[in-house]
XYZ file of C-alpha atoms in Angstrom:
463
model
C 0.287 25.909 27.850
C 3.110 23.796 28.503
C 0.692 21.069 28.968
C -1.184 21.753 25.844
C 2.360 21.193 23.566
C 2.836 17.751 25.026
C -0.250 15.411 24.805
C -1.348 13.994 21.796
C 1.621 14.917 19.578
C 1.744 11.417 18.083
C -2.023 10.543 16.462
C -2.659 9.176 13.062
C -3.351 11.117 10.226
C -1.665 14.643 12.668
C 1.902 15.863 12.254
C 3.989 14.196 14.228
C 6.427 17.318 16.326
C 8.930 15.313 17.597
C 12.374 14.163 15.751
C 15.661 12.836 17.119
C 15.222 14.756 20.357
C 14.285 12.076 23.238
C 10.381 10.706 23.808
C 8.984 11.981 27.492
C 7.912 9.238 28.904
C 4.584 11.078 29.195
C 3.875 10.597 25.702
C 4.920 7.264 24.856
C 2.311 4.857 24.295
C 1.561 1.322 22.560
C 2.792 -2.177 22.920
C 5.279 -4.750 21.373
C 2.164 -5.562 19.177
C 2.537 -2.273 17.121
C 6.103 -3.970 15.629
C 5.087 -6.889 14.398
C 2.389 -5.614 12.132
C 5.359 -2.709 11.217
C 7.829 -5.434 10.045
C 4.904 -7.781 9.083
C 3.760 -4.629 6.519
C 6.915 -3.185 5.735
C 8.103 -6.708 3.955
C 5.408 -7.675 2.119
C 7.316 -6.572 -0.458
C 8.176 -8.174 -3.729
C 11.577 -7.378 -3.270
C 11.757 -10.910 -1.456
C 9.894 -12.926 -4.622
C 12.906 -11.265 -6.927
C 15.293 -12.570 -4.017
C 13.937 -16.100 -4.238
C 14.075 -16.189 -7.573
C 18.001 -15.151 -7.720
C 18.356 -18.472 -4.618
C 17.338 -20.394 -7.735
C 19.163 -18.387 -10.383
C 22.394 -19.319 -8.809
C 22.173 -22.771 -9.087
C 20.014 -23.760 -5.855
C 17.296 -26.309 -6.006
C 13.853 -25.494 -4.365
C 14.497 -27.258 -0.862
C 18.493 -25.330 -0.532
C 17.123 -21.912 -1.772
C 14.149 -22.253 0.650
C 17.147 -22.985 3.329
C 18.439 -19.623 2.454
C 15.235 -17.975 2.609
C 14.500 -19.289 6.198
C 17.821 -18.150 7.585
C 18.084 -14.766 5.678
C 14.000 -14.342 7.830
C 15.728 -15.187 11.032
C 18.151 -12.049 10.847
C 14.761 -10.055 11.895
C 15.689 -10.998 15.350
C 19.178 -8.815 15.199
C 17.024 -6.225 13.098
C 14.297 -6.239 16.240
C 16.845 -6.628 19.136
C 19.051 -3.674 17.459
C 15.457 -1.345 18.644
C 16.064 -2.491 21.960
C 18.394 0.710 22.649
C 15.376 2.888 21.256
C 13.053 2.229 24.239
C 15.852 3.084 27.082
C 16.857 6.512 25.192
C 13.970 7.437 23.373
C 15.375 8.407 20.389
C 16.515 7.211 17.101
C 19.448 4.718 16.287
C 21.797 6.720 14.247
C 21.188 9.039 17.562
C 22.291 6.013 19.726
C 25.390 4.871 17.284
C 27.180 8.152 18.676
C 28.034 6.106 21.818
C 29.243 3.690 19.730
C 31.592 5.494 16.684
C 31.528 9.037 18.419
C 29.820 12.250 17.311
C 31.858 12.589 14.843
C 32.961 9.002 13.915
C 28.787 8.621 13.260
C 28.785 10.799 10.854
C 30.134 8.960 7.997
C 27.781 6.150 8.715
C 24.992 8.757 8.683
C 25.510 10.186 5.724
C 25.756 6.679 3.826
C 22.493 5.450 5.482
C 20.574 7.833 4.410
C 22.039 7.403 0.555
C 21.179 4.321 0.853
C 17.672 4.985 2.615
C 17.032 7.124 -0.665
C 18.428 4.226 -2.776
C 16.046 2.037 -2.134
C 13.178 4.424 -1.779
C 13.455 5.364 -5.208
C 14.089 1.184 -6.350
C 11.118 0.558 -4.535
C 9.109 3.490 -5.944
C 10.005 2.818 -9.862
C 8.956 -0.745 -9.455
C 5.368 0.290 -8.101
C 4.959 2.767 -10.565
C 5.485 0.109 -13.164
C 2.984 -2.321 -11.835
C 0.884 0.061 -11.826
C 1.950 0.961 -15.496
C 1.125 -1.357 -16.754
C -2.299 -2.199 -14.683
C -3.497 1.130 -16.619
C -2.203 -0.328 -19.733
C -4.282 -3.350 -19.071
C -7.775 -1.283 -18.328
C -7.214 0.265 -21.483
C -5.309 3.277 -21.147
C -2.541 3.271 -23.080
C -0.722 6.568 -23.693
C 2.711 5.292 -22.243
C 4.595 8.720 -21.241
C 1.222 9.929 -19.226
C 0.541 7.099 -17.706
C 4.171 6.526 -16.443
C 3.691 9.770 -15.167
C 0.674 10.009 -13.377
C 1.736 6.318 -11.970
C 4.680 7.883 -10.514
C 2.914 10.405 -8.928
C 0.153 8.216 -7.756
C 3.482 6.047 -5.657
C 5.073 9.169 -4.385
C 2.015 10.664 -3.142
C 0.941 7.194 -1.185
C 4.627 7.410 0.277
C 5.099 11.096 1.611
C 2.255 11.797 2.560
C 2.434 8.632 5.088
C 5.606 9.139 6.094
C 5.330 12.943 6.660
C 2.284 12.662 8.910
C 5.143 10.286 11.532
C 5.273 7.731 13.247
C 1.631 7.359 14.424
C 0.692 7.682 10.883
C 3.337 5.291 9.453
C 1.894 2.296 11.629
C -1.362 2.825 11.072
C -0.720 2.442 7.847
C 1.480 -0.537 7.867
C -1.256 -1.766 9.934
C -4.270 -1.965 7.427
C -2.079 -2.352 4.517
C -0.770 -5.648 6.456
C -4.049 -6.833 5.963
C -5.040 -6.351 2.768
C -1.455 -7.716 1.583
C -1.091 -10.315 3.599
C -4.481 -11.662 2.292
C -3.323 -11.198 -1.693
C -0.057 -12.913 -1.521
C -1.744 -15.840 0.384
C -3.824 -15.972 -2.855
C -0.754 -15.845 -5.011
C 0.914 -18.395 -2.841
C -2.070 -20.654 -3.412
C -1.462 -19.814 -7.492
C 2.601 -21.027 -7.618
C 3.347 -23.097 -5.176
C 1.285 -26.526 -6.195
C 3.118 -26.307 -9.517
C 6.655 -26.408 -7.620
C 9.499 -28.474 -8.806
C 11.512 -29.302 -6.386
C 13.915 -31.682 -7.873
C 17.398 -31.277 -7.264
C 19.624 -29.681 -10.051
C 21.676 -31.217 -12.395
C 24.942 -29.020 -11.178
C 25.765 -28.378 -7.393
C 25.302 -24.756 -6.711
C 29.140 -24.737 -5.478
C 30.267 -22.210 -2.571
C 30.187 -19.545 -4.671
C 26.230 -19.696 -5.434
C 26.018 -20.402 -1.456
C 27.125 -17.160 -0.650
C 25.717 -15.381 -3.027
C 22.527 -16.908 -2.517
C 22.730 -15.768 1.049
C 24.678 -12.086 0.350
C 21.119 -11.271 -1.830
C 19.058 -12.685 0.768
C 20.447 -10.516 4.067
C 21.327 -7.891 2.182
C 18.081 -6.135 2.954
C 17.642 -6.989 6.161
C 21.319 -5.866 6.847
C 19.419 -2.103 5.293
C 17.310 -2.241 8.264
C 20.305 -1.596 10.635
C 20.165 1.354 11.166
C 17.181 1.777 11.690
C 14.559 -0.249 14.243
C 15.064 2.627 17.435
C 13.255 5.171 15.482
C 9.977 2.788 15.603
C 10.597 1.517 19.383
C 11.705 5.435 20.813
C 7.906 5.933 21.311
C 7.716 2.413 23.630
C 6.493 2.731 27.222
C 10.121 2.143 29.021
C 7.868 -1.025 30.863
C 7.007 -2.980 27.682
C 9.475 -6.157 27.752
C 12.565 -5.769 26.125
C 11.513 -10.004 25.174
C 8.830 -8.443 23.516
C 10.129 -6.098 21.584
C 12.468 -8.289 19.672
C 9.961 -11.452 19.215
C 7.406 -9.384 17.987
C 9.267 -7.380 15.496
C 11.536 -10.298 14.755
C 8.382 -12.368 14.101
C 6.772 -9.786 12.029
C 9.587 -9.724 9.426
C 10.311 -13.506 9.643
C 6.973 -14.821 8.217
C 6.420 -11.663 5.599
C 10.300 -12.094 4.146
C 10.156 -16.161 4.064
C 6.469 -16.107 2.579
C 7.206 -13.981 -0.260
C 10.725 -15.612 -0.419
C 9.377 -18.701 -0.789
C 6.939 -17.750 -3.425
C 10.251 -16.424 -5.271
C 11.657 -19.473 -5.218
C 8.374 -21.606 -6.247
C 8.001 -19.243 -8.796
C 11.650 -20.294 -10.870
C 11.570 -23.362 -10.812
C 8.640 -23.213 -13.207
C 8.781 -20.055 -14.994
C 11.682 -17.615 -16.144
C 11.682 -14.566 -14.070
C 14.327 -12.569 -15.693
C 11.315 -10.298 -15.386
C 10.236 -10.951 -12.415
C 6.909 -9.793 -12.343
C 6.118 -10.916 -15.756
C 7.050 -14.335 -14.771
C 5.015 -14.340 -11.501
C 2.144 -12.770 -13.388
C 2.261 -15.338 -16.110
C 1.372 -18.199 -13.319
C -1.266 -16.374 -12.377
C -5.185 -16.784 -13.646
C -6.283 -13.682 -15.550
C -8.879 -12.091 -13.386
C -6.123 -12.066 -10.389
C -3.267 -10.422 -13.053
C -4.609 -7.283 -12.263
C -4.616 -7.456 -8.500
C -1.282 -8.878 -8.754
C -0.010 -5.458 -9.477
C -1.796 -3.540 -6.502
C 0.618 -5.671 -4.632
C 3.342 -5.128 -6.380
C 2.309 -1.461 -5.929
C 1.576 -1.813 -2.498
C 4.185 -3.773 -1.154
C 6.349 -1.435 -2.496
C 4.921 1.339 -0.980
C 4.922 0.152 2.564
C 8.121 -0.748 2.640
C 9.076 3.171 1.047
C 7.093 4.443 3.857
C 9.457 3.203 6.728
C 12.766 4.295 4.762
C 11.850 7.632 3.811
C 10.265 8.412 7.375
C 13.721 7.420 9.013
C 15.334 9.208 6.282
C 13.937 12.736 7.519
C 15.744 11.718 11.101
C 18.711 10.819 9.763
C 18.937 14.093 7.977
C 18.581 15.710 11.661
C 21.211 13.672 13.189
C 23.521 15.135 9.886
C 22.955 18.464 11.128
C 19.654 19.278 9.227
C 18.197 22.130 11.545
C 14.939 21.709 10.291
C 11.841 19.794 11.867
C 11.616 15.751 10.714
C 8.362 16.885 8.867
C 10.189 19.615 6.657
C 13.484 17.473 6.550
C 11.490 14.933 4.936
C 10.909 17.096 1.680
C 14.274 16.987 1.191
C 14.308 13.343 0.885
C 10.795 12.842 -0.873
C 12.583 15.223 -3.905
C 15.620 13.458 -4.600
C 13.342 10.063 -4.253
C 11.602 12.045 -6.878
C 14.239 13.058 -9.005
C 16.061 9.771 -8.692
C 13.138 7.696 -9.439
C 12.291 9.817 -12.939
C 16.279 9.328 -13.943
C 15.652 5.571 -13.218
C 12.391 5.701 -15.292
C 13.922 6.886 -17.935
C 16.806 6.300 -17.668
C 17.586 2.531 -17.579
C 21.717 2.033 -16.605
C 20.836 4.265 -13.767
C 18.424 1.906 -12.483
C 21.322 -0.963 -13.033
C 23.826 1.303 -11.377
C 21.753 2.262 -8.444
C 21.112 -1.578 -7.883
C 24.409 -2.138 -8.501
C 25.739 0.576 -6.115
C 23.207 -0.336 -3.266
C 24.462 -4.031 -3.437
C 28.217 -2.688 -2.879
C 27.259 -0.652 0.728
C 26.348 -4.137 2.412
C 30.614 -3.668 2.360
C 29.817 -0.835 5.119
C 26.668 -1.392 6.749
C 27.383 -5.453 7.491
C 30.593 -4.086 9.266
C 28.708 -0.994 11.400
C 26.183 -3.462 11.829
C 28.280 -5.758 14.021
C 29.740 -3.154 16.100
C 26.681 -1.326 16.890
C 25.057 -4.770 18.008
C 28.485 -5.505 19.986
C 27.991 -2.458 21.732
C 24.503 -2.373 22.464
C 25.127 -5.896 24.093
C 28.399 -5.126 26.262
C 26.183 -1.840 27.343
C 22.968 -4.482 28.046
C 21.104 -1.454 26.151
C 22.143 0.879 29.105
C 22.853 4.582 27.661
C 23.708 8.069 28.668
C 20.795 9.495 27.165
C 21.408 13.287 27.683
C 25.138 12.508 26.144
C 24.216 11.343 23.038
C 22.752 14.852 22.511
C 25.377 16.815 24.558
C 27.633 17.030 21.218
C 31.809 17.677 22.688
C 29.868 18.089 26.617
C 29.175 14.563 26.192
C 30.535 10.719 27.761
C 30.341 10.175 24.486
C 32.488 12.451 22.327
C 35.850 10.249 22.877
C 38.567 11.624 21.283
C 37.985 14.635 19.270
C 34.779 13.134 18.052
C 35.743 9.687 17.539
C 35.960 6.331 19.677
C 38.846 4.907 18.479
C 37.811 1.285 19.485
C 34.365 1.808 17.372
C 36.512 3.484 14.573
C 38.816 0.365 14.537
C 36.974 -1.603 14.843
C 34.234 -0.673 11.737
C 37.444 -0.359 9.824
C 38.659 -4.132 10.264
C 35.444 -5.646 9.487
C 35.553 -3.277 6.112
C 39.170 -4.186 5.055
C 37.559 -8.160 5.745
C 34.311 -6.968 3.407
C 35.961 -5.406 1.080
C 38.663 -8.280 -0.324
C 36.103 -11.089 -0.104
C 33.151 -8.879 -1.776
C 31.720 -10.326 -5.398
C 29.761 -7.792 -7.087
C 29.323 -5.798 -10.321
C 30.990 -2.232 -9.429
C 33.915 -4.623 -7.592
C 35.637 -7.844 -6.974
C 37.358 -8.617 -3.770
C 41.185 -10.376 -4.200
C 40.142 -12.942 -1.980
C 37.568 -14.433 -3.880
C 39.149 -16.387 -6.751
C 41.225 -18.106 -3.651
C 37.535 -18.701 -2.052
C 36.072 -20.505 -4.989
C 34.341 -17.300 -5.904
C 32.365 -17.150 -2.211
C 31.629 -14.297 -1.536
C 31.890 -13.193 2.160
C 30.986 -9.376 2.852
C 28.318 -10.295 5.296
C 31.289 -11.830 7.329
C 31.973 -8.494 8.293
C 29.913 -8.390 10.976
C 31.088 -10.714 12.437
C 34.754 -10.109 12.427
C 34.261 -6.091 12.701
C 31.914 -7.103 15.771
C 34.601 -9.659 17.987
C 37.467 -7.023 17.384
C 35.006 -4.542 19.086
C 34.390 -7.264 21.758
C 38.728 -7.837 22.290
C 39.376 -3.576 23.013
C 36.325 -2.877 25.217
C 35.097 -5.596 26.686
C 36.699 -4.460 30.151
C 36.008 -0.930 29.483
C 32.863 0.274 27.480
C 30.816 -0.141 30.502
C 32.661 2.716 31.991
C 30.692 5.310 29.570
C 27.325 3.793 30.304
C 25.245 4.632 33.578
C 24.660 2.604 36.502
C 21.136 0.050 36.026
């Protein structure tokens, strides 16, 4: 009976039974190539087209904006490397970060990460719904309210079904949707790139324009930092760490850079204030319905991984349910938020502003987590991660002083240098309007290294 319960628990179109519990070696499977398709498919999203267009709106020329897009794509090396701890521990990223911040110290970031995951899922759901609604109108269905309701239902159903089935189905869906989306977006590039105006803008963008472009381009990848191990935890321990880093990074880099460059090119030719309408105006009529399908597909592939990770996140926060049941909570909140965003325009603006502000937390969080992982060389006491107050990662009353201190130091720097709609730090004006929020990760990481470089190895088991 025990044998029957431990085999084939991670199959396509079968509900995954594991959550944040460590994946036994006998049930591990797959290869690093799976990570390429996961990150390639999930980042074939129209968001990067919008980000590329924004870089031009901030005053950058085609080549300057393209350079920002490429550098932003390179950040996927850090994102992919953050998943290395998953293969060693067999559990999710936000469980592993207990070693960095302490069991209790890890809780606030867990709450905020769930909010960010749901927020981005709502944004993607709304973008997909609006694209599908326009598609319905173009094929002759003009019932506004009914069309929007059906479009929302279809978008949510596609996302929820895949995420609910779990890990194997998520990887399967990302791979096969990537084939279709890559072909479609490849055609999009063929239509958009030839008309690109590569001339420099009349005026230099200045430090403010450069910094804002980097923040926009890197905010999306940084939001992934609390989830990479969620998708490496099933890989066999013998999988090469180098191959894991390269495959995941290459996948995210290729898709984000290709679509980012498409956005940059489009913004040199047309008004991209409404990015979907702007890009559509550059396409032949016969391709426009297919373009809308690409926007929908990209929204779904990105929402799938954020919704799936949100269910693991809820388990980290102590929800005493299985992963499959916990995801119902995330799906319900996503549905409610999407309804509000579709019928209350101010809600959408406020949500986007709020999500952009949370980089103040997640850039420093990522800096501390990566610094801790490097210091430990990805070696953790896997049992202690789940042992609560009885484990080595309880530290002082559940808090790791060095981790919390480094995080707060990075957050303070980020808040002082942040330039967003909801908050402008007091150092932004003296810096000439530059937004240095992302450097909060460097500040927090260096602070953690200074505080723990001689001690953190004591908390890790021998290799």
